[in-house]
Coordinates of C-alpha atoms in Angstrom, one line a residue:
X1027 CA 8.2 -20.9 -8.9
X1028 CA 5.1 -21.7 -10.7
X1029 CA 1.8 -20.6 -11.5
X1030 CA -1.6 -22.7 -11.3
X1031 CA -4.1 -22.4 -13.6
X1032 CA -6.1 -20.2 -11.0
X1033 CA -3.1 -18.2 -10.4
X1034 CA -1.8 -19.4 -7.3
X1035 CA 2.0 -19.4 -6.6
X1036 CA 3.9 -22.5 -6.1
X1037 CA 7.5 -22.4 -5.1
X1038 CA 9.8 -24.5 -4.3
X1039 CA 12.9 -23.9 -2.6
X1040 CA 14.5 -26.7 -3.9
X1041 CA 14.4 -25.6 -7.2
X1042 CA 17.8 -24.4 -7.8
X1043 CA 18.9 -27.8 -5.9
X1044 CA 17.1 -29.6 -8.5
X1045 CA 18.6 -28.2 -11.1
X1046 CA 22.3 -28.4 -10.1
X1047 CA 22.0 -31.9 -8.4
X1048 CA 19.3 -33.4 -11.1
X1049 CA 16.7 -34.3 -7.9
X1050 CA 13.1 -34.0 -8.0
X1051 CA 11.7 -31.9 -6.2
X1052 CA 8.4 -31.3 -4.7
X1053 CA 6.0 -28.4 -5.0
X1054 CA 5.0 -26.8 -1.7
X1055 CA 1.9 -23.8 -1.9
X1056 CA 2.7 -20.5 0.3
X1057 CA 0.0 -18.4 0.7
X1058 CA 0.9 -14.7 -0.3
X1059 CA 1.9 -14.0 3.7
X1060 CA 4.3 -16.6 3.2
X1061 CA 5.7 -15.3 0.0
X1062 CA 6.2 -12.1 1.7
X1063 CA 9.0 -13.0 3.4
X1064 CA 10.7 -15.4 0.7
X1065 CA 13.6 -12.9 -1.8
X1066 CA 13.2 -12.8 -5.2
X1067 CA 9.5 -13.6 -5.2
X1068 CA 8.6 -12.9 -8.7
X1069 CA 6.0 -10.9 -10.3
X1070 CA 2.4 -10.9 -9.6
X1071 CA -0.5 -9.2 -12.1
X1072 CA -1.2 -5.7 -10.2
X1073 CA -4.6 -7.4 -10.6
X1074 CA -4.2 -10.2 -8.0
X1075 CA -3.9 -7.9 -5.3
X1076 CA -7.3 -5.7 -5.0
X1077 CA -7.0 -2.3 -3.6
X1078 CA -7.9 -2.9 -0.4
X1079 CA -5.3 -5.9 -0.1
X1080 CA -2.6 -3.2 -0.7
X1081 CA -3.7 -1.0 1.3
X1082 CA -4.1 -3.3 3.8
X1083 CA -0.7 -4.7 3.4
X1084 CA 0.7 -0.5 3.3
X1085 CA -0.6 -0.2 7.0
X1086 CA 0.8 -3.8 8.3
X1087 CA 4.0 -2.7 6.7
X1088 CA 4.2 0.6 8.7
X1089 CA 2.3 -1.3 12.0
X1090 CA 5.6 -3.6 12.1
X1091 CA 7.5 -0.6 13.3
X1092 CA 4.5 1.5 15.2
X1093 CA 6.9 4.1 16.6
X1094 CA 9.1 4.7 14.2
X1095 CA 8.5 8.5 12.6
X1096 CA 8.0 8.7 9.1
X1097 CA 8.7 11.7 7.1
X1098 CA 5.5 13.7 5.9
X1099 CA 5.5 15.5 2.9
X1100 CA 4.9 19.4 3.0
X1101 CA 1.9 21.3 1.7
X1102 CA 1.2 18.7 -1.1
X1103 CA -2.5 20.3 -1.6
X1104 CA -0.4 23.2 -2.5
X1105 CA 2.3 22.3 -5.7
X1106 CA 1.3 22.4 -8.9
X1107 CA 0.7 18.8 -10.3
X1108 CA 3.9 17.7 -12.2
X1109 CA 6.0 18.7 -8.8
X1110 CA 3.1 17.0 -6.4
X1111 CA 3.8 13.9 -8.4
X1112 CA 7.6 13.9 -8.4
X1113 CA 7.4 14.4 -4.7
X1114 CA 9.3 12.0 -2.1
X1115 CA 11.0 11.9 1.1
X1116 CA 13.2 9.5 2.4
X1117 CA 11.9 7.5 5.4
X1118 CA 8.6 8.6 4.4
X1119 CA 5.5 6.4 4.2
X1120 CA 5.7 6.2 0.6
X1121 CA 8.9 4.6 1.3
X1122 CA 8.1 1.9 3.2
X1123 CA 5.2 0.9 1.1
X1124 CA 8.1 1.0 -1.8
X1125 CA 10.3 -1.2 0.1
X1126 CA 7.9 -4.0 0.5
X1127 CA 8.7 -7.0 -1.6
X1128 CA 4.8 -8.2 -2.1
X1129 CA 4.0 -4.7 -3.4
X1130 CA 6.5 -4.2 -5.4
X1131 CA 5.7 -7.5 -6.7
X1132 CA 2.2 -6.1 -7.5
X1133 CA 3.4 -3.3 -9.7
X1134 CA 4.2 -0.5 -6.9
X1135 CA 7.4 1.3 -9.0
X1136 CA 8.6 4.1 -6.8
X1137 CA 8.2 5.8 -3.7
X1138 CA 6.6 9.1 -5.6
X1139 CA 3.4 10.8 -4.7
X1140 CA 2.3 10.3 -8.3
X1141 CA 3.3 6.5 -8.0
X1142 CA 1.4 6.0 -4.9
X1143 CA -1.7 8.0 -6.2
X1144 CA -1.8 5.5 -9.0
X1145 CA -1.5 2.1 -7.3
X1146 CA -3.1 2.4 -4.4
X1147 CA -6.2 4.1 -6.7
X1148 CA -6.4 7.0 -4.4
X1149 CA -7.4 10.4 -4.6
X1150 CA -5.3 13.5 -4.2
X1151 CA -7.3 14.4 -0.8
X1152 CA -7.1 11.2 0.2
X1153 CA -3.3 10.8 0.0
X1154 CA -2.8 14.4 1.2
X1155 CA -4.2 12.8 4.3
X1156 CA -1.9 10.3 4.7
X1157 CA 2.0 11.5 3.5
X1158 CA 0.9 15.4 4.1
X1159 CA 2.4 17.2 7.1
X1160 CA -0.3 19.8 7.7
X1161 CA -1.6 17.9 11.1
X1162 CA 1.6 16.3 12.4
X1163 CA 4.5 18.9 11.4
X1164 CA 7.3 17.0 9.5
X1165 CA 6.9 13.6 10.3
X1166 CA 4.4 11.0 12.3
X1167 CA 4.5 7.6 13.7
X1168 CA 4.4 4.8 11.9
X1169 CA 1.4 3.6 13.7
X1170 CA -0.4 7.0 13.4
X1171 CA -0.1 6.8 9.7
X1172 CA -1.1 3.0 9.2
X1173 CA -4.6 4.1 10.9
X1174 CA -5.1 7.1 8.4
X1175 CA -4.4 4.3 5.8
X1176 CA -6.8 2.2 7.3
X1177 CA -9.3 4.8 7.4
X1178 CA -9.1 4.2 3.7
X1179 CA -10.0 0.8 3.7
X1180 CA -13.4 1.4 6.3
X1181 CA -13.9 5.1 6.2
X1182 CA -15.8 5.8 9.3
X1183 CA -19.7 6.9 8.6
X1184 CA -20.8 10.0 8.7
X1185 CA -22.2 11.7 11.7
X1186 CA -25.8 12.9 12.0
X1187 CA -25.0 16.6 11.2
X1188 CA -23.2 15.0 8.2
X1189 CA -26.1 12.9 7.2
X1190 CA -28.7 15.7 7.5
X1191 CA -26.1 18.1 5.6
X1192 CA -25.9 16.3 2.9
X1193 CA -29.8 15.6 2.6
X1194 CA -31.0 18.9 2.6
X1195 CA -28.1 19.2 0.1
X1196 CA -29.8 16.6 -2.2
X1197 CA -26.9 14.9 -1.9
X1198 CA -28.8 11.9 -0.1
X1199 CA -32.6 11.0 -1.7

């Protein structure tokens, strides 16, 4: 695998051929989709993914399976911070996201709350909304969790009442 001097990926899976039998080999570009599904991938700079690339690639993750139920994580608006960031669940949403080789590739370490929190640059409100079990008991579909992911990405506007609240607030000039 190599790098261009724009940052692209090139890989070749003739490399290791190349090597042992001494034949040249030629260079073939795969898009990041393609490198997705290729092991051992390499390491991308966290920065070559923006934010909305991975959460974007977070929700097609958990789409691939709709119906399977993910774990939720209980009452996270409620621990104190050290134990909100430590927190995990197997099967959860934070685990599937972990378990995907381009993310992982982009600097996602764990399956933690804290982890999460810090590469997909979200707030704690933001992920209580989508790995916290207050709406859905102790798990939710895969699908419905993708969409509150997604919601992350587009956040729907504001209704009227919304609007008007938050200009007689001064919130809105």
């Amino acid at each position: 695998m190599e790098r261009s001097a724009a940052g692209a990926v090139w890989f070749s899976p003739a490399c290791s051929a190349r090597r042992l039998h001494n034949v040249e080999a030629t260079m073939e570009y795969q898009t990041a989709e393609q490198l997705r599904s290729v092991a051992g991938i390499g390491s991308f700079p966290s920065q070559a993914l923006s934010r909305t690339d991975r959460l974007r690639i977070w929700a097609e993750a958990l789409e691939r399976t709709p119906e399977h139920r993910v774990a939720t994580l209980p009452q996270t608006e409620y621990r104190p911070f050290d134990v909100r960031n430590s927190m995990r669940a197997d099967e959860s949403a934070l685990s599937v996201a972990f378990s995907d080789p381009l993310l992982k590739a982009a600097g996602l370490t764990g399956d933690t709350y804290g982890e999460a929190k810090r590469f997909f640059e979200l707030t704690d409100g933001q992920l209580h909304d989508i790995v916290c079990g207050c709406h859905v008991g102790s798990s939710a579909s895969a699908d419905y969790t993708a969409a509150r992911i997604r919601e992350m990405i587009a956040p729907r506007r504001p209704g009227i009442i919304a609007t008007v609240l938050r200009w007689l607030t001064g919130q809105l000039s």
